[in-house]
GROMACS .gro file of C-alpha atoms in nm:
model
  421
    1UNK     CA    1  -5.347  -6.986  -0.716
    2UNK     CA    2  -5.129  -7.108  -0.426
    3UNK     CA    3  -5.272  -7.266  -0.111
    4UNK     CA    4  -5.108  -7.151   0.190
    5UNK     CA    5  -4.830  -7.392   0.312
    6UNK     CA    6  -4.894  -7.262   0.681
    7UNK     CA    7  -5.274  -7.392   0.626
    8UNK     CA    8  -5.159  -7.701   0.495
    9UNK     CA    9  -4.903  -7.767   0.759
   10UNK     CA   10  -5.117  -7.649   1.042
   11UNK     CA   11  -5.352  -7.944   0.909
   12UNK     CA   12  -5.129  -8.176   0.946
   13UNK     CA   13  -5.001  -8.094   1.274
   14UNK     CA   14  -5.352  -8.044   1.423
   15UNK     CA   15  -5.459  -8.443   1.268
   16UNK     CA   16  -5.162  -8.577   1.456
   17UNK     CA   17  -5.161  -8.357   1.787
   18UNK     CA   18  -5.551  -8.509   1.813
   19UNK     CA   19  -5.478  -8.862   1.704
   20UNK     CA   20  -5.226  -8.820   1.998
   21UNK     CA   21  -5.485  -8.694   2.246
   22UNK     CA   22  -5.739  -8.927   2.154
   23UNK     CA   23  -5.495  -9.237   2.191
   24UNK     CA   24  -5.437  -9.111   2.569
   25UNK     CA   25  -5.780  -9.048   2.676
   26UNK     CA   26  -5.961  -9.285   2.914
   27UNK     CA   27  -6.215  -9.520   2.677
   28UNK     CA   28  -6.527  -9.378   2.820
   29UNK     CA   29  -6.421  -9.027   2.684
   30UNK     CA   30  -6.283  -9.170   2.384
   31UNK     CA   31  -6.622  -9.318   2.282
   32UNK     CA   32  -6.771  -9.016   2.329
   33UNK     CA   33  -6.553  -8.841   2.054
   34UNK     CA   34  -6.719  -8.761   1.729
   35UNK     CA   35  -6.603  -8.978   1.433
   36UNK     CA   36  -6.350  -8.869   1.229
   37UNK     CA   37  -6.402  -8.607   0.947
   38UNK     CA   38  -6.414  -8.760   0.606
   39UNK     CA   39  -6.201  -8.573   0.288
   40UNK     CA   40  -6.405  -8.296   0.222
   41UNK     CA   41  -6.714  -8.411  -0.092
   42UNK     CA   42  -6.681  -8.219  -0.434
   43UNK     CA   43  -6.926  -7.968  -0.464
   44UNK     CA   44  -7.257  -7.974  -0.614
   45UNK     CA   45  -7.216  -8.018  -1.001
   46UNK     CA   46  -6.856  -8.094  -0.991
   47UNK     CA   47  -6.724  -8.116  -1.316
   48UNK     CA   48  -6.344  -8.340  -1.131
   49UNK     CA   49  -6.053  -8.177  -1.118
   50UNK     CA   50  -5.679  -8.230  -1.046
   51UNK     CA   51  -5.572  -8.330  -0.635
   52UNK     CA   52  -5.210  -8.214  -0.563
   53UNK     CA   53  -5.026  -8.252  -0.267
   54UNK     CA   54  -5.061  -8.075   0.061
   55UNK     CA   55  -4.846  -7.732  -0.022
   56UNK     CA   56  -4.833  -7.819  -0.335
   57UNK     CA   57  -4.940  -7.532  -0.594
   58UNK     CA   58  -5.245  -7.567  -0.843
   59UNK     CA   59  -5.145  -7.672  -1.225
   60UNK     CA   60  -5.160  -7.344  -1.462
   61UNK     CA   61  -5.511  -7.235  -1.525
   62UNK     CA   62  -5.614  -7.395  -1.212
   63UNK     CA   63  -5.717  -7.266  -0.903
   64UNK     CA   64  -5.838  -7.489  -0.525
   65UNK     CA   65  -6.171  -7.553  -0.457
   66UNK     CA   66  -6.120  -7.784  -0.208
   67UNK     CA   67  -5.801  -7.847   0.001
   68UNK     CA   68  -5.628  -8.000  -0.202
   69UNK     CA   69  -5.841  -8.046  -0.520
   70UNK     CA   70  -5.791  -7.779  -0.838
   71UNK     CA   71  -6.075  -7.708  -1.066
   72UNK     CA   72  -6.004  -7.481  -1.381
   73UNK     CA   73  -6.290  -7.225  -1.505
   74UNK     CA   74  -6.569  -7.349  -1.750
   75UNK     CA   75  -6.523  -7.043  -1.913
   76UNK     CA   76  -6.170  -6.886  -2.080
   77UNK     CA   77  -6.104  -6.624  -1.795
   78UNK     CA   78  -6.035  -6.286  -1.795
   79UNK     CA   79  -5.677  -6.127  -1.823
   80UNK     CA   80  -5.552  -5.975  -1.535
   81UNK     CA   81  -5.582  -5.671  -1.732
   82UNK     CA   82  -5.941  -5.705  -1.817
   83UNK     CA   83  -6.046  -5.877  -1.480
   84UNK     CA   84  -6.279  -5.568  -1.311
   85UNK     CA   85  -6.496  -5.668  -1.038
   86UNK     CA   86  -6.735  -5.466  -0.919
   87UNK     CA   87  -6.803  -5.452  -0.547
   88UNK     CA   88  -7.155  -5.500  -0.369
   89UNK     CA   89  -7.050  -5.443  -0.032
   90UNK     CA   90  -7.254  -5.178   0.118
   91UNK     CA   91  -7.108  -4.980   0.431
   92UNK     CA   92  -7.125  -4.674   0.567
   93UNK     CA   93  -6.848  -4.459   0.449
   94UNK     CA   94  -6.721  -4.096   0.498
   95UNK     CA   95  -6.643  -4.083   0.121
   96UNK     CA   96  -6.449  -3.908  -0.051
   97UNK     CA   97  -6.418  -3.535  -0.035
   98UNK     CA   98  -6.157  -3.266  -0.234
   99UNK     CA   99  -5.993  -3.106   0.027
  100UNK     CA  100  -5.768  -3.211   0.329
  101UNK     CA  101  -5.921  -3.128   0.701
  102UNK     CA  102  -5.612  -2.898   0.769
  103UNK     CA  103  -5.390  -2.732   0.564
  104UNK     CA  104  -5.082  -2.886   0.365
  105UNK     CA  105  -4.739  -2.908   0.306
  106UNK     CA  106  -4.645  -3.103   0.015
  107UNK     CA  107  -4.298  -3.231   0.077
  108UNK     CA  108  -4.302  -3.377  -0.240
  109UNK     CA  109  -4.412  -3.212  -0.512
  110UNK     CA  110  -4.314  -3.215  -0.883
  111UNK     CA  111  -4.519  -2.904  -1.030
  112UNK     CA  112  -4.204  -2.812  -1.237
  113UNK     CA  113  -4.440  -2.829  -1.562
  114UNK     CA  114  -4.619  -2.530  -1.398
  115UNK     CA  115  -4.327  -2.315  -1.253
  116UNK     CA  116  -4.175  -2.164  -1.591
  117UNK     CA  117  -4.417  -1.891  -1.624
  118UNK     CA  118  -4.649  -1.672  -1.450
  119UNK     CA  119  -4.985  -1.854  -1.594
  120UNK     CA  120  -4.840  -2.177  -1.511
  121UNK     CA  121  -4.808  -2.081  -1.153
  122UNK     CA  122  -5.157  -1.951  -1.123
  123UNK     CA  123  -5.316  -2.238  -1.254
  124UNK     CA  124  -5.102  -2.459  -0.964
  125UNK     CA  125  -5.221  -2.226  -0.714
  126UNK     CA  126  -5.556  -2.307  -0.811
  127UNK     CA  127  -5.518  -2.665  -0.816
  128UNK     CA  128  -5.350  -2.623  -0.445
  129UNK     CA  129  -5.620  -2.436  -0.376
  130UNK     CA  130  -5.872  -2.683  -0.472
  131UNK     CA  131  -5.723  -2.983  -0.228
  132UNK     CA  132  -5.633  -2.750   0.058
  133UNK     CA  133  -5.246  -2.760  -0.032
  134UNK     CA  134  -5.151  -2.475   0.123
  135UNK     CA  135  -4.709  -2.512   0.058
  136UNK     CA  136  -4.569  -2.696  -0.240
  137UNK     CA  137  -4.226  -2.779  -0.176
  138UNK     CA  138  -4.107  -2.874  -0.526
  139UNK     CA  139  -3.821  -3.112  -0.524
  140UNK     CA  140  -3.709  -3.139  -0.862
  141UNK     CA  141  -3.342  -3.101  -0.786
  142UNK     CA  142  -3.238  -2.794  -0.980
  143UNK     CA  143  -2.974  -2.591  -0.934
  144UNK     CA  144  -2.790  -2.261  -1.012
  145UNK     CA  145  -2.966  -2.064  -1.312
  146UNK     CA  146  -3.278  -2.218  -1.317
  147UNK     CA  147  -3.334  -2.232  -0.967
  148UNK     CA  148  -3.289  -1.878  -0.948
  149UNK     CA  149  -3.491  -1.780  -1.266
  150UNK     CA  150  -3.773  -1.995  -1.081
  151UNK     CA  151  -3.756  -1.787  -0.727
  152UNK     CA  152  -3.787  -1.511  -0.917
  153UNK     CA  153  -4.113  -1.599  -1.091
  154UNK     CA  154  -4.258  -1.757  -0.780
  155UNK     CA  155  -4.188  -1.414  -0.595
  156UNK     CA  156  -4.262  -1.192  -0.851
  157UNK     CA  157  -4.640  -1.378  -0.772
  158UNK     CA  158  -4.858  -1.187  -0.515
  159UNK     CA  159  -5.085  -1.486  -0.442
  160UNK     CA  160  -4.793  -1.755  -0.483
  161UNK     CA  161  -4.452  -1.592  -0.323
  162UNK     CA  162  -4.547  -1.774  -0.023
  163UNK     CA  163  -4.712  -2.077  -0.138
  164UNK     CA  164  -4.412  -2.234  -0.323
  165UNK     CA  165  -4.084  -2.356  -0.187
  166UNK     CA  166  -3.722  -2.530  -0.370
  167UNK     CA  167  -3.475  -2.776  -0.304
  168UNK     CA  168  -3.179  -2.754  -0.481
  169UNK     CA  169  -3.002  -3.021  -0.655
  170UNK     CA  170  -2.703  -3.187  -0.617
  171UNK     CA  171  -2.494  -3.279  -0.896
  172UNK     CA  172  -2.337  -3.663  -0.831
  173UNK     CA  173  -2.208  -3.726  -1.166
  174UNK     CA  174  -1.789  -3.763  -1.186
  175UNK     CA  175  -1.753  -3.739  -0.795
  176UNK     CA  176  -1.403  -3.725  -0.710
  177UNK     CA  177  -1.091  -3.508  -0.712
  178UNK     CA  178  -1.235  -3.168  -0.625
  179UNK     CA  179  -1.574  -3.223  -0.670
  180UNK     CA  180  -1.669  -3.169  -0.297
  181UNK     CA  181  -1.581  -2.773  -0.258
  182UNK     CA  182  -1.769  -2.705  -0.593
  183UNK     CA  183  -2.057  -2.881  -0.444
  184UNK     CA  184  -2.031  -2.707  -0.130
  185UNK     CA  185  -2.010  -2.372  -0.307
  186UNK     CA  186  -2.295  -2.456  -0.569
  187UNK     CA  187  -2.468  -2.563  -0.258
  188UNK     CA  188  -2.429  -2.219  -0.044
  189UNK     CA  189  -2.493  -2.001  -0.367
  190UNK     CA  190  -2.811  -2.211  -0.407
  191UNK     CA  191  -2.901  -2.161  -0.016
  192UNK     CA  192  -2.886  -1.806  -0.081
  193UNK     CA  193  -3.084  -1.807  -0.401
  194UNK     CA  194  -3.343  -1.948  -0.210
  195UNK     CA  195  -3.347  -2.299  -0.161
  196UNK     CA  196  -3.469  -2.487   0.153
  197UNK     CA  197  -3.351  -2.848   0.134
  198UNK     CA  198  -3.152  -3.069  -0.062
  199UNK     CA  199  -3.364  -3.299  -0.303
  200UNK     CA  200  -3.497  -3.528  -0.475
  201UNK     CA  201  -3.178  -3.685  -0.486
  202UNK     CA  202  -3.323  -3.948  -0.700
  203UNK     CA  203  -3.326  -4.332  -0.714
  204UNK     CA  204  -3.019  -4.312  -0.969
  205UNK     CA  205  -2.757  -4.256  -0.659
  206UNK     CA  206  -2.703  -4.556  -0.563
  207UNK     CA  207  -2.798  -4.794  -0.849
  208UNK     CA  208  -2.641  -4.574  -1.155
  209UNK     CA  209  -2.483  -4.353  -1.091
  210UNK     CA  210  -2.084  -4.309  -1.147
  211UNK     CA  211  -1.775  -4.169  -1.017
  212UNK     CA  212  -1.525  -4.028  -1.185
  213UNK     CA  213  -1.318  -4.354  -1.206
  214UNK     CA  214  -1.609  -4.517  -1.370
  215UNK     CA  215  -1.668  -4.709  -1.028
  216UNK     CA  216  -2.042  -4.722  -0.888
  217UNK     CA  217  -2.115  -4.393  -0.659
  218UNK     CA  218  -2.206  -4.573  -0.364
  219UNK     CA  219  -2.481  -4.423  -0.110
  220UNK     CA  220  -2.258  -4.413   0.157
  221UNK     CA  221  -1.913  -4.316  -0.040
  222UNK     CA  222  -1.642  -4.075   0.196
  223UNK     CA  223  -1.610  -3.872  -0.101
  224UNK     CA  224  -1.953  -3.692  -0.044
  225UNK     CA  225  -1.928  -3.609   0.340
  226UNK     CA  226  -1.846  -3.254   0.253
  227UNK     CA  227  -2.231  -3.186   0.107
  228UNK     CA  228  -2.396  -3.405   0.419
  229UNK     CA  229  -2.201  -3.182   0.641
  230UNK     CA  230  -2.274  -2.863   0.487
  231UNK     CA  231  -2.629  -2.924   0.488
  232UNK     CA  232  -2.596  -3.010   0.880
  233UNK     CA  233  -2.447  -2.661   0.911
  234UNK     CA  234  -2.659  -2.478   0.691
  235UNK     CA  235  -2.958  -2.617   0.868
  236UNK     CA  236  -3.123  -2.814   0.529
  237UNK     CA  237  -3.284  -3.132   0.535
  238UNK     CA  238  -3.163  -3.379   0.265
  239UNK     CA  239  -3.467  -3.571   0.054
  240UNK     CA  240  -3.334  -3.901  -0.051
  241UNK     CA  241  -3.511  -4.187  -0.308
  242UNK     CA  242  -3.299  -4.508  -0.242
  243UNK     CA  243  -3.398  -4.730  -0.472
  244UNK     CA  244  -3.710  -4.859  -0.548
  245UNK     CA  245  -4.025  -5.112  -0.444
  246UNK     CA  246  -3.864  -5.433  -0.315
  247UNK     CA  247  -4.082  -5.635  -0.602
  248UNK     CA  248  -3.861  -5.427  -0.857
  249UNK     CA  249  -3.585  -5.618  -0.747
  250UNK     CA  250  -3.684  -5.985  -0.772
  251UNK     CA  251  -3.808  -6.215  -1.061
  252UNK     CA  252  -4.163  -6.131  -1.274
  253UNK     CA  253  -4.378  -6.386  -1.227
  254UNK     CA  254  -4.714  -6.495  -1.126
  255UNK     CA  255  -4.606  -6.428  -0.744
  256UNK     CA  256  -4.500  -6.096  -0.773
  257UNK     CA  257  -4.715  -5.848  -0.606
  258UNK     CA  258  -4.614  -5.567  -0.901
  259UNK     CA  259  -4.644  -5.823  -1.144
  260UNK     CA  260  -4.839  -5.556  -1.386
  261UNK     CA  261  -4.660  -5.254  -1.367
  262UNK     CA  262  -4.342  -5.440  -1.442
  263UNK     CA  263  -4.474  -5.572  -1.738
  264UNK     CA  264  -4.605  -5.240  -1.869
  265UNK     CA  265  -4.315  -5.087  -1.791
  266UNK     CA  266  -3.982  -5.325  -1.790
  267UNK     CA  267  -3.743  -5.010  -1.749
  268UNK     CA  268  -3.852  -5.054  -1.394
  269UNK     CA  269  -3.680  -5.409  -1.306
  270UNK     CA  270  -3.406  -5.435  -1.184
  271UNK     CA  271  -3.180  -5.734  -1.257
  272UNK     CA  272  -2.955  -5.852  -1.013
  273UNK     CA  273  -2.687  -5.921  -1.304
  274UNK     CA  274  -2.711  -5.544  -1.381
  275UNK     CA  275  -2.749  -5.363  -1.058
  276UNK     CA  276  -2.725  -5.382  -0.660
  277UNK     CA  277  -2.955  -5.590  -0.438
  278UNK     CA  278  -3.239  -5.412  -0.276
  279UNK     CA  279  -3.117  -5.519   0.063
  280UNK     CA  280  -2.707  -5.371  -0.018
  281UNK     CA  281  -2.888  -4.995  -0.146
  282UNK     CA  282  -3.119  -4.994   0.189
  283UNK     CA  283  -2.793  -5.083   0.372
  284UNK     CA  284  -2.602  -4.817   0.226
  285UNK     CA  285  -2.820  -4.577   0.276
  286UNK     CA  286  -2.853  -4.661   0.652
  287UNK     CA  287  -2.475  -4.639   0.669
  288UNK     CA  288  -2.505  -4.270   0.553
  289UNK     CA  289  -2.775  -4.149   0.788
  290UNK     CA  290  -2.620  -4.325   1.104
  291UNK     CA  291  -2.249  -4.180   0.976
  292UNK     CA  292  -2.419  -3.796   1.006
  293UNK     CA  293  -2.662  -3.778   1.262
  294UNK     CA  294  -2.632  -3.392   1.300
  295UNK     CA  295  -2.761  -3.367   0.950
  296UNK     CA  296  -3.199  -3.431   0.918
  297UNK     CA  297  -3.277  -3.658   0.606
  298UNK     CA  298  -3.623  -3.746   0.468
  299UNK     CA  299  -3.641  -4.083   0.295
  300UNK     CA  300  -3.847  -4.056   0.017
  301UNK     CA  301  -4.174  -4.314   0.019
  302UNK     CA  302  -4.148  -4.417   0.363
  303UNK     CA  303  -3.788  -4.518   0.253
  304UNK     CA  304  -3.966  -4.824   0.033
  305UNK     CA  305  -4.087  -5.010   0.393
  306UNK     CA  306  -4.448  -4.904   0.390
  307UNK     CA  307  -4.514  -5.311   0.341
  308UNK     CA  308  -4.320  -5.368   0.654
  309UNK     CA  309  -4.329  -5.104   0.882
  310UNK     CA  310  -4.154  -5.254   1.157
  311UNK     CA  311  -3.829  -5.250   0.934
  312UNK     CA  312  -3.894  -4.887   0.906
  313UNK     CA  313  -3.936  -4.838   1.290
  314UNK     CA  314  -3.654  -4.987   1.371
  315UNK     CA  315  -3.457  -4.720   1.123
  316UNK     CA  316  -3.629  -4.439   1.302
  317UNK     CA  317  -3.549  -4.572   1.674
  318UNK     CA  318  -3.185  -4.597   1.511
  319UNK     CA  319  -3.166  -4.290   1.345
  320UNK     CA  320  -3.324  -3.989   1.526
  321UNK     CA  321  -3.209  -3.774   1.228
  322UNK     CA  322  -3.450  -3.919   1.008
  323UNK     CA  323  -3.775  -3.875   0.854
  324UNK     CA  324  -3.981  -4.010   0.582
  325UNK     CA  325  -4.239  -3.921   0.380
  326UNK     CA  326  -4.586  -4.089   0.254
  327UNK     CA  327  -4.551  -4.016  -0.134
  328UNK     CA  328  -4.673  -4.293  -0.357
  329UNK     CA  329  -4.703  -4.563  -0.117
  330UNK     CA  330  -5.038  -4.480  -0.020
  331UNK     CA  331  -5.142  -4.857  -0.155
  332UNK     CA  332  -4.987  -5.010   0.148
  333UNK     CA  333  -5.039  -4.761   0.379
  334UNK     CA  334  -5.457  -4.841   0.291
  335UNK     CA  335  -5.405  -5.209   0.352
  336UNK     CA  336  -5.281  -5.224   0.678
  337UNK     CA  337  -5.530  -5.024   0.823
  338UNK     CA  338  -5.454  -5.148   1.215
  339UNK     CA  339  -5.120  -5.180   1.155
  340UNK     CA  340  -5.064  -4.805   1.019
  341UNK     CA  341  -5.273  -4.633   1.239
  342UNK     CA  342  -5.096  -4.812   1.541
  343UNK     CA  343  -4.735  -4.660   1.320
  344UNK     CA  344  -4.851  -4.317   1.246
  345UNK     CA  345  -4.943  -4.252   1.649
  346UNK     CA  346  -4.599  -4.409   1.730
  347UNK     CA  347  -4.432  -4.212   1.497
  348UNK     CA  348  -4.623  -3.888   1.424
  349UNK     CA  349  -4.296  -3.662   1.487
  350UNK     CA  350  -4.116  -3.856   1.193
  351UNK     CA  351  -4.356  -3.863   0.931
  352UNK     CA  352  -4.412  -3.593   0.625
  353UNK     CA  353  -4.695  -3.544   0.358
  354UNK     CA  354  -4.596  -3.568   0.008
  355UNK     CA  355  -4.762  -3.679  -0.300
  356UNK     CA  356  -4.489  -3.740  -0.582
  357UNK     CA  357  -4.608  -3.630  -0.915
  358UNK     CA  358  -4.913  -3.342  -0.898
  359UNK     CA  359  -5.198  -3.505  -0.977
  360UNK     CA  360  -5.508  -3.319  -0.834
  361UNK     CA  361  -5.746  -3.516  -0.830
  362UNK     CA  362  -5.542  -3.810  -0.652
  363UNK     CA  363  -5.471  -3.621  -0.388
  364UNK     CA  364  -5.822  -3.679  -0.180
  365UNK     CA  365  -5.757  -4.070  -0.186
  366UNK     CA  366  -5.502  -3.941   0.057
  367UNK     CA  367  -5.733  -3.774   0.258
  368UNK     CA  368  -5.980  -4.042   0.302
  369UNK     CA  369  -5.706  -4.315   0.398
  370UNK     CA  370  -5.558  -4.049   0.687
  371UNK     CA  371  -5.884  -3.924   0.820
  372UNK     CA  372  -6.154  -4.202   0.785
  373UNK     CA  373  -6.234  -4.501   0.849
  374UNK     CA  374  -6.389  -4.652   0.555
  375UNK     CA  375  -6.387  -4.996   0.398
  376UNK     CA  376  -6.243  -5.134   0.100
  377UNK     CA  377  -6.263  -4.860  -0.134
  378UNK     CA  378  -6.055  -4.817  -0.469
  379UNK     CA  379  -5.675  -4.698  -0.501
  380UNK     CA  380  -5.622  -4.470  -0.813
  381UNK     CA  381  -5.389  -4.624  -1.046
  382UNK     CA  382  -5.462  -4.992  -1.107
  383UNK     CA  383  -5.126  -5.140  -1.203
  384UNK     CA  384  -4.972  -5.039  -0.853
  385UNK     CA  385  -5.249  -5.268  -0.652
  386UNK     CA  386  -5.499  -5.445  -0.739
  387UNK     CA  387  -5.650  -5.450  -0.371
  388UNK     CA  388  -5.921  -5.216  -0.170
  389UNK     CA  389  -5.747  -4.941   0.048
  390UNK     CA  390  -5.921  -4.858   0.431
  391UNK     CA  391  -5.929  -4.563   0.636
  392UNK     CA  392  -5.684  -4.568   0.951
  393UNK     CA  393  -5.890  -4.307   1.113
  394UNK     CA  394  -5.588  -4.075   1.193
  395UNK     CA  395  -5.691  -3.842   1.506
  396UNK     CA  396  -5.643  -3.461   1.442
  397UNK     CA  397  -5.321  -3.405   1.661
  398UNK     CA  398  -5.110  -3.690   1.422
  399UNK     CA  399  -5.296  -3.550   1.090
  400UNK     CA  400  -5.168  -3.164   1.221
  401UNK     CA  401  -4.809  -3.292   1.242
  402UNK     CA  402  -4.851  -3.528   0.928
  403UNK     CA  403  -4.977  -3.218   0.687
  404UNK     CA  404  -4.778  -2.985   0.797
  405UNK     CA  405  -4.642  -2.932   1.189
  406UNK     CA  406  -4.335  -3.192   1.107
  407UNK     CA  407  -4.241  -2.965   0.763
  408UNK     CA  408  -4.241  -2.614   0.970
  409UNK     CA  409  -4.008  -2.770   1.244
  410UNK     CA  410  -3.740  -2.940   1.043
  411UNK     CA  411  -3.742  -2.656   0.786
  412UNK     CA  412  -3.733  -2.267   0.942
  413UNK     CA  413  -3.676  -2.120   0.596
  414UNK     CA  414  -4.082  -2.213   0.525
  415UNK     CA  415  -4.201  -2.027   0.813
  416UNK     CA  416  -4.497  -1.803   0.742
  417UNK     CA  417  -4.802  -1.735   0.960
  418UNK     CA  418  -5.160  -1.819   1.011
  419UNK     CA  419  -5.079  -2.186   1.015
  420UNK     CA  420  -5.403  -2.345   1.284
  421UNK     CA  421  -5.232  -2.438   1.588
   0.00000   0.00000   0.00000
C-alpha cells in the first residue's frame, strides 16, 4: 500500500519548522521542552520488516506498519476478489426501504427488454410500481419503425399509456454530404410519432464513431448543428454519454480506483494509442453545449465528474443549458456525503434522476443515499467500488426537483397530472 507523500512531507517540514523554533527560544523555555520523540518501536511480536524511504512505496506484498517500516502478512492473503470483510460497526440507520419518498421520473431508463409486447409492459409497470417509479423515460435511441411500433403498444396500455415515455435516436454513422436534412426530417417524423428528447446518444460519439470520410466524428463537428438546432426549436432536450469513467482512460494497475472492473471486463479501457484522451472528449463536448445554448442537454452520469464535483459546477455556472443526471454514479455520489449534499442544494434546478439499466431491486440504494443519513453501508455491484456509501440527507424540496420537478420543466411533452406539489 502507498503511504501518503503529503504525510511524509508534512513530517518533515513540521521536524524542521520546530528544530527552528526551539533554536530561537530563550534557554529557560528551551529546557522546559520535552525531549525529542524517538523512531517509533516495532510492535509487540514483530516479526522485522523492510524500512523504505519517506514517500517511498512498500515492496509488493507489503504493506506500512509503521512510518516508514513494511511488514508483509503471516498468512498468503486474500485476492482482491475474495477479500469480504464484514462490518461490526453498529449505528443507527434509516435502512433501506423499496420505494422512493415521492414519486419518479426515470430519465434514464433502459426497459427496452420489456417494451415489445403487452406482457412485457405489465410486468415493468409492476416493477415501477414496486419502487415508486412513477415515468420511465426509456432512452434507448430508436428511431422510425420501431419507435412507432413501441408508442403504439405503450398506448394501446390502459395502466401504462402514461407511465412510459421515448427518445428518439439519432443516427451518426457516415455524417456528411446531406446527412443533416435527413436527420432533421427523421428527427421531426420521430417528434410526431411521439418522442420527447433526443437520446442516449451513447459513449460511441465521440470515441468511435466515423464520418463519412472515414475521419473521427468529433463531439463538437459543424456538420451536426442542423440536429442541435432543431431540437432547440422543437423544444427537446438532448441526452448525451461522453465518454466514460476517467479510470477507463489511464493505465491498470494497482493504483487504479476501477482496477477490477477493468480486468473483468478489458473492452472497457481505453488506450490512449487507440482512442481520444478523456480530457479532449470532455472538451469537446463542452465546445458543443457552449456553441448552442438555446438548445437544453442532459449529460449522462453527472457528465463522468461525480468524483470531482467542482469540475462539474463550474460546467453548469458556464452552461445554463445544461443538466445532468445521477445514473450509475451513485458510488461517488455515497462517498462524499458533505460534499454532495452541499452540490445537490447548490444545484437542485440542474440535476435529474436516472438509473441506467432497470434493475429493481437497485433502485432503493438510491433512495437511501438521497434521503438518509446513514453510515457506511454497502453499494450494489462490487467491482464498481469497493468502499461504504453514506446518506447526504437530501431535504424534501431538492429530492421533489431531483425525482421529478426538473424532468416536467425541461420536458412539456411528459406533462400529466396529480404530480404532489
Amino acid at each position: 500500500m502507498r503511504r501518503s507523500r503529503f504525510v511524509s512531507g508534512l513530517s518533515v517540514g513540521l521536524s524542521m519548522a520546530a528544530a527552528a523554533a526551539l533554536s530561537a527560544m530563550p534557554t529557560w523555555v528551551a529546557a522546559q521542552q520535552p525531549p525529542a520523540t524517538q523512531p517509533p518501536r516495532p510492535p509487540a511480536g514483530f516479526r522485522g520488516g523492510t524500512q523504505i524511504k519517506p514517500g517511498e512505496d512498500c515492496p509488493a506484498g507489503m504493506t506500512e506498519i509503521r512510518p516508514n517500516n513494511c511488514l508483509a502478512p503471516a498468512s498468503p492473503p486474500p485476492t482482491i476478489v475474495d477479500y469480504r470483510p464484514k462490518s461490526t460497526l453498529i449505528v443507527p440507520a434509516a435502512g433501506m426501504k423499496w420505494k422512493a419518498k415521492y414519486p419518479v421520473v426515470d430519465f434514464h431508463g433502459h426497459p427496452s427488454g420489456l417494451l415489445g409486447n403487452a406482457d412485457g409492459i405489465a410486468r415493468l409497470g409492476a416493477s415501477m410500481d414496486s419502487v415508486n417509479v412513477r415515468l420511465m423515460i426509456a432512452a434507448d435511441n430508436v428511431s422510425g419503425d420501431r419507435l412507432t411500433r413501441t408508442m403504439e403498444l405503450v398506448n394501446g396500455s390502459p395502466t401504462m399509456k402514461d407511465r412510459v415515455r421515448l427518445l428518439t435516436g439519432v443516427n451518426l454513422n457516415g455524417v456528411g454530404p446531406g446527412w443533416a436534412a435527413k436527420a432533421v426530417a427523421q428527427l421531426e417524423a420521430d417528434v410526431k410519432g411521439g418522442a420527447v428528447g433526443i437520446g442516449e446518444i451513447g459513449k460511441g460519439f465521440g470515441l468511435s464513431t466515423k464520418k463519412a470520410d472515414g475521419t473521427r466524428l468529433r463531439l463538437n463537428d459543424p456538420d451536426l448543428d442542423p440536429i442541435w438546432e432543431a431540437a432547440a426549436r422543437l423544444k427537446l432536450p438532448v441526452f448525451i454519454h461522453t465518454a466514460d469513467p476517467q479510470e477507463f482512460f489511464r493505465e491498470v494497475d494497482n493504483t487504479n480506483e476501477r482496477w477490477l472492473e477493468l480486468t473483468l471486463f478489458p473492452e472497457r479501457l481505453y488506450p490512449q494509442d487507440k482512442y481520444p484522451s478523456f480530457n479532449q472528449l470532455m472538451a469537446e463536448r463542452d465546445s458543443l453545449f457552449l456553441r448552442h445554448p438555446k438548445t437544453t442537454f442532459v449529460a449522462a452520469h453527472l457528465g463522468w465528474h461525480a468524483n470531482d464535483l467542482g469540475r462539474l459546477g463550474r460546467m453548469f455556472d458556464k452552461m445554463p443549458n445544461v443538466l445532468a443526471e445521477v445514473g450509475a454514479v451513485l458510488y461517488d455520489i455515497g462517498r462524499q456525503p458533505r460534499s454532495a449534499h452541499d452540490f445537490f442544494i447548490k444545484y437542485q434546478d440542474r440535476l435529474l434522476f436516472g438509473k441506467d439499466s432497470f434493475q429493481p431491486e437497485e433502485y432503493p440504494y438510491y433512495w437511501r443515499v438521497f434521503e438518509t443519513r446513514d453510515d457506511y453501508f454497502d453499494y450494489y455491484r462490487d467491482y464498481h467500488a469497493f468502499w461504504k456509501l453514506y446518506g447526504i440527507d437530501l431535504p424534501d424540496v431538492v429530492l421533489k426537483k431531483v425525482y421529478y420537478q426538473n424532468a416536467l420543466r425541461i420536458m412539456p411533452a411528459i406533462q400529466i397530472p396529480g404530480w404532489p406539489k
